[in-house]
XYZ file of C-alpha atoms in Angstrom:
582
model
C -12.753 -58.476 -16.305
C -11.044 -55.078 -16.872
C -13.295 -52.079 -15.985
C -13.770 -49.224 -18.099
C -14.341 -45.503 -16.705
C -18.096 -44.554 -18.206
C -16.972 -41.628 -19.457
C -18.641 -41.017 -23.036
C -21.989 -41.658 -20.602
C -20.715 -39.034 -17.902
C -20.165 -36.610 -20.275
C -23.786 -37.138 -21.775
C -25.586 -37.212 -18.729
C -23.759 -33.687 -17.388
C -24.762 -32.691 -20.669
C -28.318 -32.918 -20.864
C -29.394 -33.148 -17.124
C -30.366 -29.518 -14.711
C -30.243 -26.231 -16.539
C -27.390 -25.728 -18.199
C -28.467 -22.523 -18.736
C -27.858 -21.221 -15.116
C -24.984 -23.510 -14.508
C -23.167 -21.563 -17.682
C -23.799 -18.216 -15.738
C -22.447 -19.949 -11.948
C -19.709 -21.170 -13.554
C -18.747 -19.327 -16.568
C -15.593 -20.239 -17.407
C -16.030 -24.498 -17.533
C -16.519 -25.364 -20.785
C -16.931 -28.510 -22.269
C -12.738 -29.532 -22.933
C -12.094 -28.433 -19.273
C -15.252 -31.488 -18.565
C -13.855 -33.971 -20.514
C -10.310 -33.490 -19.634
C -11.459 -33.837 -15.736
C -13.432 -36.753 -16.927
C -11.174 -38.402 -18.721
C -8.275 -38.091 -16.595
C -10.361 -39.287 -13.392
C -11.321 -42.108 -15.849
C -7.809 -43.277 -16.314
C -6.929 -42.717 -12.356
C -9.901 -44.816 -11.810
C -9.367 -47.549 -14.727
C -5.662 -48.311 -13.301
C -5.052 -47.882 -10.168
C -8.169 -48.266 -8.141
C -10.293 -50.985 -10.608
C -6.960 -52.934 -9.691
C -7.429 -53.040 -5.808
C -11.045 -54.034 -5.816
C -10.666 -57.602 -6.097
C -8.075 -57.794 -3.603
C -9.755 -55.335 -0.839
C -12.603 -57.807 -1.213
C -10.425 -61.194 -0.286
C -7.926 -59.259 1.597
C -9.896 -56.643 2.989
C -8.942 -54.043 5.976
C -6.838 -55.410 9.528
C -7.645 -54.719 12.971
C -4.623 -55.741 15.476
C -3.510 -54.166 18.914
C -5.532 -51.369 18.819
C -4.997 -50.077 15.166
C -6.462 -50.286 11.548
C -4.442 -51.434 8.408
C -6.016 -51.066 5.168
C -6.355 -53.095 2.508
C -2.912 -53.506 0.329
C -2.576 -51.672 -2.258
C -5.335 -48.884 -0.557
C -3.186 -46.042 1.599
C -0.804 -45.773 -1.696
C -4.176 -44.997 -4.011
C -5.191 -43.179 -1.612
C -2.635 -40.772 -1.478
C -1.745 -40.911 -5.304
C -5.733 -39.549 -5.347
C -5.531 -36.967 -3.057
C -2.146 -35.579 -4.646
C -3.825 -35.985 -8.108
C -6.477 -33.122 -6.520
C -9.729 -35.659 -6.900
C -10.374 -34.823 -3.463
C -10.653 -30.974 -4.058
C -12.967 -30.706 -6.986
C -15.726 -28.755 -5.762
C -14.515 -27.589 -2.338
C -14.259 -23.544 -1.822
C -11.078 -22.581 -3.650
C -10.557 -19.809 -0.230
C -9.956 -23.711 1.644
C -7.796 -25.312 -1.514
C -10.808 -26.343 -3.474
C -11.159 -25.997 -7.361
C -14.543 -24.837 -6.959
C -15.926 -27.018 -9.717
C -19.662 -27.447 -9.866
C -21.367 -30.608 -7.689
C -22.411 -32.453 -10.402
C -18.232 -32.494 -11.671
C -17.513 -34.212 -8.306
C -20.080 -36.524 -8.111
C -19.212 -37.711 -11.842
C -15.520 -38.198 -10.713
C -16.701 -40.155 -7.695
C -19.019 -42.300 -9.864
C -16.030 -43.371 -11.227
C -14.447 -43.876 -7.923
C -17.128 -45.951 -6.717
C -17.337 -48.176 -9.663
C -13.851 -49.008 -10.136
C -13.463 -49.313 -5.935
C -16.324 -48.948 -3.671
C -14.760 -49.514 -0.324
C -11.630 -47.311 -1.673
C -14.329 -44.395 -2.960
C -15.991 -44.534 1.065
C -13.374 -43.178 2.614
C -13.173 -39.489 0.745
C -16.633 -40.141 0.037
C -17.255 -39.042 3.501
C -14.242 -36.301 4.159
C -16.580 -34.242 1.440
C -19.722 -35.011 3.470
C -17.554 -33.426 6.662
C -15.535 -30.822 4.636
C -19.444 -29.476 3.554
C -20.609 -29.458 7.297
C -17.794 -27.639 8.286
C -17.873 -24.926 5.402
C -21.011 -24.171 6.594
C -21.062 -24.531 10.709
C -17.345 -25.006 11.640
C -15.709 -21.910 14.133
C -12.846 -19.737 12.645
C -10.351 -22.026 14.071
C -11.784 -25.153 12.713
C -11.908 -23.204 9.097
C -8.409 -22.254 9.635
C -6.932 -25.654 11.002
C -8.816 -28.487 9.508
C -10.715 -27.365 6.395
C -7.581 -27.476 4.120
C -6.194 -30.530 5.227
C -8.944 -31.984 4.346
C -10.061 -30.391 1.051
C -6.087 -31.390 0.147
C -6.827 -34.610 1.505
C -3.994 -35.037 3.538
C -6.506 -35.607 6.282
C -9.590 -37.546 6.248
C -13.127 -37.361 7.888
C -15.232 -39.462 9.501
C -19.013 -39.364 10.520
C -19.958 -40.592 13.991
C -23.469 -40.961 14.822
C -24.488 -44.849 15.445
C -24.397 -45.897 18.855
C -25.759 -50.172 19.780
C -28.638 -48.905 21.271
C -29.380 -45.962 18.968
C -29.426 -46.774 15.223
C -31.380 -44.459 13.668
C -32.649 -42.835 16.681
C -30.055 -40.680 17.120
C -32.839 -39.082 20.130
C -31.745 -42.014 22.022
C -27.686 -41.704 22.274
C -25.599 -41.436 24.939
C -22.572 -40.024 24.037
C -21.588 -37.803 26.563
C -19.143 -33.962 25.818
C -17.868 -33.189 29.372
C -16.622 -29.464 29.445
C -13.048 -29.254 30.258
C -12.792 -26.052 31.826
C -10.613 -24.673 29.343
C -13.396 -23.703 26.635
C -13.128 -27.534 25.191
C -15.075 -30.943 26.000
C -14.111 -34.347 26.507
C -15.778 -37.090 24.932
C -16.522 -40.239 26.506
C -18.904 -42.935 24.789
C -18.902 -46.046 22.257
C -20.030 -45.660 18.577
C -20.273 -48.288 15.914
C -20.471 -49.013 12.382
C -18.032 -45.767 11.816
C -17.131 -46.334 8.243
C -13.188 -45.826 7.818
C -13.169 -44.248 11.555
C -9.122 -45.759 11.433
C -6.652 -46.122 8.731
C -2.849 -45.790 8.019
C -3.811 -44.278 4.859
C -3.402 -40.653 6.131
C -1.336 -38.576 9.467
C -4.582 -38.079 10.720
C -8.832 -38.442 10.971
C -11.285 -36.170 11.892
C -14.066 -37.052 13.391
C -17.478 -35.518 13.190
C -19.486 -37.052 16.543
C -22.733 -36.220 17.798
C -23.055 -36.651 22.176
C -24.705 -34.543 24.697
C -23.508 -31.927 27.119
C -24.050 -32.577 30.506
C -27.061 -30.559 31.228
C -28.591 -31.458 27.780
C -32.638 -31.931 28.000
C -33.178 -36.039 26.505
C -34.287 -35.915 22.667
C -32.927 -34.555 19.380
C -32.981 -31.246 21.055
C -30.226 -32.193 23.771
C -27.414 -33.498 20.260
C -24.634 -31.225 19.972
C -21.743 -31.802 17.239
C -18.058 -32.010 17.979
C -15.046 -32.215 16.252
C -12.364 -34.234 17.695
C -8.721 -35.406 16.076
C -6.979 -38.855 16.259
C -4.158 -36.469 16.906
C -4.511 -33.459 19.026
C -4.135 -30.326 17.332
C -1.776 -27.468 18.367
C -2.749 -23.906 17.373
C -0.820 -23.501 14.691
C -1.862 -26.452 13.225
C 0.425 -28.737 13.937
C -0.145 -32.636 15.710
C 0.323 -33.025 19.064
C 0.119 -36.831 21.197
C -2.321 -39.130 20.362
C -5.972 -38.285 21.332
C -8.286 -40.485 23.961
C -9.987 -42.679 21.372
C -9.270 -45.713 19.823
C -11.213 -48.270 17.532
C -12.131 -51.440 19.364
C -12.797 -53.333 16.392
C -13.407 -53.777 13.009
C -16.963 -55.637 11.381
C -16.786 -58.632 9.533
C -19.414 -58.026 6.690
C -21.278 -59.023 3.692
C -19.178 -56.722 1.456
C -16.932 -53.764 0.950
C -14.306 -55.538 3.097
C -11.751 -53.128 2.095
C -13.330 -50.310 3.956
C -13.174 -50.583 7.694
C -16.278 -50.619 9.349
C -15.207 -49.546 13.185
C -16.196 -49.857 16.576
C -14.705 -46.678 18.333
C -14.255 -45.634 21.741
C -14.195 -42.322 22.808
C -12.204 -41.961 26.368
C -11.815 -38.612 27.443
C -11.006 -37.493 24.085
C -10.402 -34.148 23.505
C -12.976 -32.261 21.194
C -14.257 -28.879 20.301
C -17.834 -27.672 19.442
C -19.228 -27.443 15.510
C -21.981 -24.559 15.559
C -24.115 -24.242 18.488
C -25.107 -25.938 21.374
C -27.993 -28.250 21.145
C -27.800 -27.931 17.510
C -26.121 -30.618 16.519
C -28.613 -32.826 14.496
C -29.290 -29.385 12.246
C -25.620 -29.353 11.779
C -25.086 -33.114 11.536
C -27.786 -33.633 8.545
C -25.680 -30.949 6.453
C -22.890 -34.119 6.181
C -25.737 -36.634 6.286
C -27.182 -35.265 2.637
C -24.462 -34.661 0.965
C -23.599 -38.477 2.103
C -26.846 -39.764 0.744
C -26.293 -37.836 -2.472
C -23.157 -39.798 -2.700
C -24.660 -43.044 -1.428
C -27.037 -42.725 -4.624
C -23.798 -42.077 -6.879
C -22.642 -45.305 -5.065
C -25.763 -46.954 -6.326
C -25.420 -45.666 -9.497
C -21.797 -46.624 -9.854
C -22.080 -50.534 -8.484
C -24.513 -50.898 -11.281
C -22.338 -49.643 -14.127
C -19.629 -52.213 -12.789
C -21.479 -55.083 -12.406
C -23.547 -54.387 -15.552
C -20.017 -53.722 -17.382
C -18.985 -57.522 -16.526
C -22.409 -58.713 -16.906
C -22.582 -57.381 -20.589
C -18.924 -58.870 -21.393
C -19.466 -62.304 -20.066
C -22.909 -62.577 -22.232
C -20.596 -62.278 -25.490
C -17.448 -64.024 -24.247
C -20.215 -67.086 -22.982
C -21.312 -69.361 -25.466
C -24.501 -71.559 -25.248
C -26.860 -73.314 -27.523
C -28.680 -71.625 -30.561
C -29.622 -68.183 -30.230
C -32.555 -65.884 -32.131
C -30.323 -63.185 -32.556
C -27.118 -65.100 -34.141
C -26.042 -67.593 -36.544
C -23.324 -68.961 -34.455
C -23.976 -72.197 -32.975
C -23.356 -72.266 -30.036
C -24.136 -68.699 -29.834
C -22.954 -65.982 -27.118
C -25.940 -65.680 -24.996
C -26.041 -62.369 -25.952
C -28.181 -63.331 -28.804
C -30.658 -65.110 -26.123
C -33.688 -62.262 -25.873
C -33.906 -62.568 -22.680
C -30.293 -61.691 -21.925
C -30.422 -59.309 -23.938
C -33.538 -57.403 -22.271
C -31.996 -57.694 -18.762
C -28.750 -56.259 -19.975
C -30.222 -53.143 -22.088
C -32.844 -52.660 -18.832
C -30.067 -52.652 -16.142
C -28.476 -49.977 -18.801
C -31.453 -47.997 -18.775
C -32.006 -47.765 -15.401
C -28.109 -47.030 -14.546
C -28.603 -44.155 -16.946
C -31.730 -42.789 -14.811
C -30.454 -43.250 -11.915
C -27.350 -41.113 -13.149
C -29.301 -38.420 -14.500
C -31.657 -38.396 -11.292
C -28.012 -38.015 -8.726
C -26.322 -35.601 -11.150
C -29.723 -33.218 -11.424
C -29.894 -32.988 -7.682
C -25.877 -31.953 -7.389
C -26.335 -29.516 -10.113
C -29.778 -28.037 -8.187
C -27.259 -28.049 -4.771
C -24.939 -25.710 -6.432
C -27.570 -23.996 -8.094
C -29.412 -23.047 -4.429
C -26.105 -21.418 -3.731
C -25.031 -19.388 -6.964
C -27.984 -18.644 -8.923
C -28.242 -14.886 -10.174
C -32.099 -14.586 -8.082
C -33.100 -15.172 -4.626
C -36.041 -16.721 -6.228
C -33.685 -19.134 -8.868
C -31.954 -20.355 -5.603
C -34.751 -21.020 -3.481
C -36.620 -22.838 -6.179
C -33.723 -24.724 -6.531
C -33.320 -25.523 -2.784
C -36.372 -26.807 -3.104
C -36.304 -29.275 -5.531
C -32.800 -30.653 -4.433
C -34.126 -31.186 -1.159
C -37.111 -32.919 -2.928
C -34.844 -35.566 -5.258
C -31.808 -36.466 -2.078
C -34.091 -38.308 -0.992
C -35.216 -40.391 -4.430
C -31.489 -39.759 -5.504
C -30.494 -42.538 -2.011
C -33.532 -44.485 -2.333
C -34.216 -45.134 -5.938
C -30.666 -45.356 -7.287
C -29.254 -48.126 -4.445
C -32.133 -50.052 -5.304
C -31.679 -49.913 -8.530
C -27.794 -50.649 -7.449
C -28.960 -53.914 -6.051
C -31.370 -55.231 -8.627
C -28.739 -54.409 -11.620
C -26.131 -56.363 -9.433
C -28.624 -59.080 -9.041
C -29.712 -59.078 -12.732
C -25.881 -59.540 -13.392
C -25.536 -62.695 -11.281
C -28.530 -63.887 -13.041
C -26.748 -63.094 -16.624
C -23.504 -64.888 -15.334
C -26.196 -68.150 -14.517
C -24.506 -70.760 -12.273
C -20.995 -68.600 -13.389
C -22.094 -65.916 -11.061
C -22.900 -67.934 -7.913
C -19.267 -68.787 -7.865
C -16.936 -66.341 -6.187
C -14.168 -66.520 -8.607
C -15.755 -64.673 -11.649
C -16.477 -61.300 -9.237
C -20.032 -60.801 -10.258
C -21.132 -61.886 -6.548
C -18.442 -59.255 -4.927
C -20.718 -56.595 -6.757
C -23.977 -58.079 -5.527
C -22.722 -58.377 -2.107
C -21.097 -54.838 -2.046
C -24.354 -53.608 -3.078
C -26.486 -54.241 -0.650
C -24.918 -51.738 1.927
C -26.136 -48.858 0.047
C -29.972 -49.186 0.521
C -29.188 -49.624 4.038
C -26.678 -46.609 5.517
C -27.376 -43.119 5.832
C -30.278 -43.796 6.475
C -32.393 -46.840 5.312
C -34.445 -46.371 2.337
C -37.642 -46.635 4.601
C -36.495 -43.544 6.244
C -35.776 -41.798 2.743
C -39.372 -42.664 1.834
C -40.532 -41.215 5.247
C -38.360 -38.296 4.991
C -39.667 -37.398 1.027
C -43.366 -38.119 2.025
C -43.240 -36.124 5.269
C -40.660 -33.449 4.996
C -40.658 -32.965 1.170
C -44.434 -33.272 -0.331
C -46.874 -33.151 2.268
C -45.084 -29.926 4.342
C -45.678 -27.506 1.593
C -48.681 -28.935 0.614
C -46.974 -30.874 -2.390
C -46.057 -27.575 -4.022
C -42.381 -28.760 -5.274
C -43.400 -31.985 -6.958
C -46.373 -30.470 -8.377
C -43.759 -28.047 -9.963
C -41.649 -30.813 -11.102
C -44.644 -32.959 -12.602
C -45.546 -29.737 -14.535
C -42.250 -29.934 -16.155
C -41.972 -33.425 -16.509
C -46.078 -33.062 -18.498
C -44.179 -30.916 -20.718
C -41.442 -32.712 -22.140
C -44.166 -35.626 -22.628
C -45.584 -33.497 -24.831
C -42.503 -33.062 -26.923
C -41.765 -36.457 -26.737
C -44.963 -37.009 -27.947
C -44.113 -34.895 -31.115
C -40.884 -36.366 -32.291
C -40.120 -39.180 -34.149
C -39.423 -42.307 -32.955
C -40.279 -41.385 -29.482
C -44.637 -41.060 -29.622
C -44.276 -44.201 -27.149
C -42.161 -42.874 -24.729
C -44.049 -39.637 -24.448
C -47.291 -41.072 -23.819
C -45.911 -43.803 -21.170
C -44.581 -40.160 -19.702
C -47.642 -38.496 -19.392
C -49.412 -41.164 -17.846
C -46.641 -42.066 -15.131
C -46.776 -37.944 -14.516
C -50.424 -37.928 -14.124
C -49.805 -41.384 -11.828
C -47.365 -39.297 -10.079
C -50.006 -36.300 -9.808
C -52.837 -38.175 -7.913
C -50.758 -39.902 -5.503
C -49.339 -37.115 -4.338
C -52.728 -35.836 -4.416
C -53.888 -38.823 -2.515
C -50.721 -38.298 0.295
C -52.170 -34.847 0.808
C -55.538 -35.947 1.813
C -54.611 -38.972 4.344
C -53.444 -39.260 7.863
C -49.949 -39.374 8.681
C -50.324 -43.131 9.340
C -51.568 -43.924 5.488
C -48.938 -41.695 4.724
C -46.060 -43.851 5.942
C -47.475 -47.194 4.723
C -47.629 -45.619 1.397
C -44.168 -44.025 1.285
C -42.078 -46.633 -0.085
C -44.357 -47.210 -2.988
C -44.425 -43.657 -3.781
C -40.973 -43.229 -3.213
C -40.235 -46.049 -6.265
C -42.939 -44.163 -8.270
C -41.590 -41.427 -7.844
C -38.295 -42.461 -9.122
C -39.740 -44.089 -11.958
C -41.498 -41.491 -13.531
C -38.677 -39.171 -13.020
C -36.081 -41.796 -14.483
C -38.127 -41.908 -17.644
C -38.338 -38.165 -17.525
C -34.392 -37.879 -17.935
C -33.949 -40.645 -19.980
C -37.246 -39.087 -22.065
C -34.849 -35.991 -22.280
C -31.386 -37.898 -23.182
C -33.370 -39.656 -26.145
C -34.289 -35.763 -27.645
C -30.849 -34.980 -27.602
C -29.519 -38.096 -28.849
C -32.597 -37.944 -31.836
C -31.309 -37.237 -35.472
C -27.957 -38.706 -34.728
C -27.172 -41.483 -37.394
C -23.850 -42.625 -34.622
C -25.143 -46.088 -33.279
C -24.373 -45.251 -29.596
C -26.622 -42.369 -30.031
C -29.208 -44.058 -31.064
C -29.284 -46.527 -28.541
C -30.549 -43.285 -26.225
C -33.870 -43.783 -28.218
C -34.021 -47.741 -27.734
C -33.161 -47.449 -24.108
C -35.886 -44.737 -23.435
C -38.568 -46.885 -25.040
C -37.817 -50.205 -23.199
C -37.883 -48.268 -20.363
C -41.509 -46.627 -21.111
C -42.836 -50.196 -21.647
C -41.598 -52.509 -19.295
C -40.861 -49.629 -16.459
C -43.629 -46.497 -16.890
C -46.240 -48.407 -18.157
C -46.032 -49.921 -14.083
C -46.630 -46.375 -12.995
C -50.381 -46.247 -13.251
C -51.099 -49.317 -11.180
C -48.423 -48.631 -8.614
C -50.484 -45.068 -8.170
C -53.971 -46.931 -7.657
C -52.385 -49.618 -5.610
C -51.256 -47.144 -2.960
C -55.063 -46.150 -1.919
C -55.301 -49.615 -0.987
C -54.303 -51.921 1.453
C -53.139 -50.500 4.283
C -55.149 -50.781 7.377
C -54.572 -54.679 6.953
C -50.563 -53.240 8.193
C -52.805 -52.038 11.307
C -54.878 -54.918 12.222
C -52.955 -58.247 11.491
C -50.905 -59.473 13.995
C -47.001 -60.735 14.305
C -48.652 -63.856 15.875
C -50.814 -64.410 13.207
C -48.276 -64.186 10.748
C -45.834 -66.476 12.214
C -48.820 -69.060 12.507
């Protein structure tokens, strides 16, 4: 099936999601052509020469042999037709080479990316994750030397935490940064599950690794970040020999084959410091959010594709008599039930969009907005949806993937028709950067219960109102009230978080997590159906449909998963492994 770029829906969603109000004043001169020529354009660079590859990165996928990484065919010539195209620049600092677009342009573009190629779309996915970290915490030199070959994309980045006896507990690596007397360190160490940590794609990789010093206390508090080159870099810039690491191997996996998943060993290489000593985990989670941002985009984007082929194969596939169609045998389009999963897996790709493109214009917000009160507001609330944003939308990736196996019926259990590649490629997402356990922790403990809930009480406010509006215009009374009561849901379980022990807490969080990103899914698409209302164009319209399937088979949950969350949980205390396994 051919894909097509979602841009009519991009365009949309960057429309009606943040305040566009403050993004007109930090960015003054985009205007709406300047969007939709980006779009577009990254539409047709995504519709032809990445959508292409897919299917062949999946069967083919990426080589390991005598010490070395090959990628896919087809991949290092997209990849650098895409970097000298500029796609890798968008929102970088124009002082490095960037364009200096706003967040939310980029993360549209990579959308794209992802959903036409989502092993291609890891591997710049993550030079902006390392390209952010070092804006912010790399030295003068590292500013100088490797910041614009990688906003140009003529290098790429890699992130290098995971060790086999330290997955998410980066507190218990091992790495070790030897000083070498000369002002530099030497790296020594094995890391795994480095997502494209070698390629031919590019001259050269930089890697991003976390390791203690030598006299480094045991803990977080001992992780210092270093930056370290496949090829050794001269001062003015130039390559030198070939630095001491090397992948050892590549995974075999579920999905994404086309993006090499590496084992890497680090043997004396050398490396400089990022920031400051014993800071490294501070430093680190700079690259780690803005890669769970675009994890959630991922999410977002495997959804679109597989709903895309889902939604063509229900009226190419003809079966039996249908309610909605006088053809016999009808496309199963016409079957009700088909047609509720596909306009469901819409709606919730469309909230899950609005949800990842609020939070990246709310990032550039907390950096450009006119008030020190606008930007800390706004710090605030992105740092309260990154989480949700990872979390809600890679679910969301996996069910609609799921959902379009189950439209394709035996079809989609076979490998040949593709819809099991998306399925398959899915399920990564809910699990890196950071499982979507440790999201739930991370929103329940870090964002809601350490300002005593202050942020999403903020957000619920806002949310109350435009229930209220909803309430008021035509067509839309349903969707409104299914609002208000998933924001009042929203309001006593966070409520409820505030009052229990850190133990309740956690057992809750995944629950409140999906409630959470409920409630604020309706919200936006709540807000898409006001804009779309009045409109007599049938796409339009469908804003309105979307938004009230949504309130009824998705809000009117909210309530009950709010009560539900009181309950339950000292039974995750007292009964046993043993008594489970029988």
């Amino acid at each position: 099936m051919t894909f097509r770029a979602p841009v009519r829906d991009l365009a949309f969603a960057l429309k009606t999601v943040g305040h566009p109000e403050l993004v007109k004043r930090a960015f003054p001169d985009l205007d709406e052509d300047t969007v939709q020529a980006v779009l577009e354009a990254a539409g047709a660079f995504a519709d032809n020469e990445l959508a292409p590859l897919n299917r062949v990165g999946d069967q083919q996928g990426a080589k390991y042999a005598n010490g070395a990484v090959t990628a896919a065919p087809g991949f290092a010539a997209a990849y650098k037709a895409f970097a000298e195209q500029g796609w890798n620049s968008l929102a970088a600092e124009p002082e490095f080479g960037g364009q200096g677009l706003p967040k939310a342009m980029e993360l549209a573009v990579f959308e794209m990316t992802h959903a036409a190629n989502m092993a291609f779309g890891l591997c710049p996915m993550l030079t902006q994750a390392a390209i952010e970290a070092l804006t912010l915490h790399g030295t003068e030199r590292q500013k100088t030397l490797v910041l614009p070959k990688l906003v140009s994309g003529e290098w790429t980045g890699a992130m290098v935490l995971t060790e086999p006896q330290a997955g998410t507990d980066l507190g218990a690596l091992t790495a070790r940064a030897e000083p070498d007397g000369e002002g530099g360190y030497r790296l020594y160490g094995q890391k795994i599950f480095i997502t494209w940590g070698d390629h031919d794609a590019t001259d050269n990789i930089i890697h991003l690794v976390l390791a203690r010093t030598p006299e480094a206390p045991p803990g977080v508090k001992g992780i210092s970040l270093f930056l370290t080159s496949k090829y050794e870099l001269k001062d003015d810039g130039s390559l030198g020999g070939r630095n001491d690491f090397r992948p050892g191997s590549i995974e075999h996996k579920l999905g994404i084959h086309g993006s090499p998943t590496c084992v890497m060993l680090y043997e004396g290489a050398k490396a400089e410091l990022v920031g400051e000593l014993g800071q490294g985990l501070a430093h680190m989670f700079v690259m780690m959010n803005a890669a769970r941002l675009q994890v959630g985009v991922q999410g977002v984007a495997i959804a679109e594709r597989a709903f895309q082929q889902a939604l063509a194969f229900s009226l190419e596939r003809k079966q039996g008599r249908a309610v909605w169609s006088s053809e016999n045998p009808a496309p199963i389009w016409g079957h009700p039930d088909v047609r509720r999963m596909l306009m469901l897996s819409k709606a919730k790709i469309e909230a899950a969009r609005g949800i990842c493109l609020t939070t990246g214009v709310l990032a550039d917000l907390a950096r450009l907005a006119e008030t020190e009160e606008e930007r800390a507001a706004a710090k605030a609330r992105q740092e309260l949806l990154t989480p949700i944003a990872k979390a809600w939308s890679t679910d969301i990736g996996v069910e609609v993937a799921s959902t379009g196996v189950q439209v394709h019926g035996g079809m989609g259990f076979i490998e040949e028709t593709g819809a099991a590649q998306h399925y398959r490629d899915a399920r990564i997402a809910p699990i890196y950067e950071g499982t979507n356990g440790v999201q739930a922790a991370d929103l329940v403990g870090r964002k809601v219960r350490s300002n005593g809930g202050e942020t999403m009480r903020g957000l619920c406010a806002e949310m109350a109102l435009t229930a209220q509006v909803l309430s008021d215009a035509e067509g839309l009374a349903p969707v409104g009230r299914r609002l208000a009561a998933g924001v009042a849901a929203l309001d006593q379980a966070t409520e409820w978080l505030l009052s229990v022990d850190n133990a309740a807490a956690l057992a809750a969080s995944v629950p409140y997590l999906k409630l959470a990103g409920d409630v604020i899914g309706g919200w936006i698409l709540g807000r898409q159906a006001l804009a779309a209302a009045g409109s007599d164009d049938p796409w339009m319209q469908s804003k309105g449909a979307l938004a009230r399937l949504y309130a009824a088979q998705v809000l009117s949950g909210a309530p009950g998963l709010s009560e539900g969350m009181a309950e339950g949980w000292s039974e995750l205390e007292q009964v046993t492994a043993e008594a489970l396994a029988g």
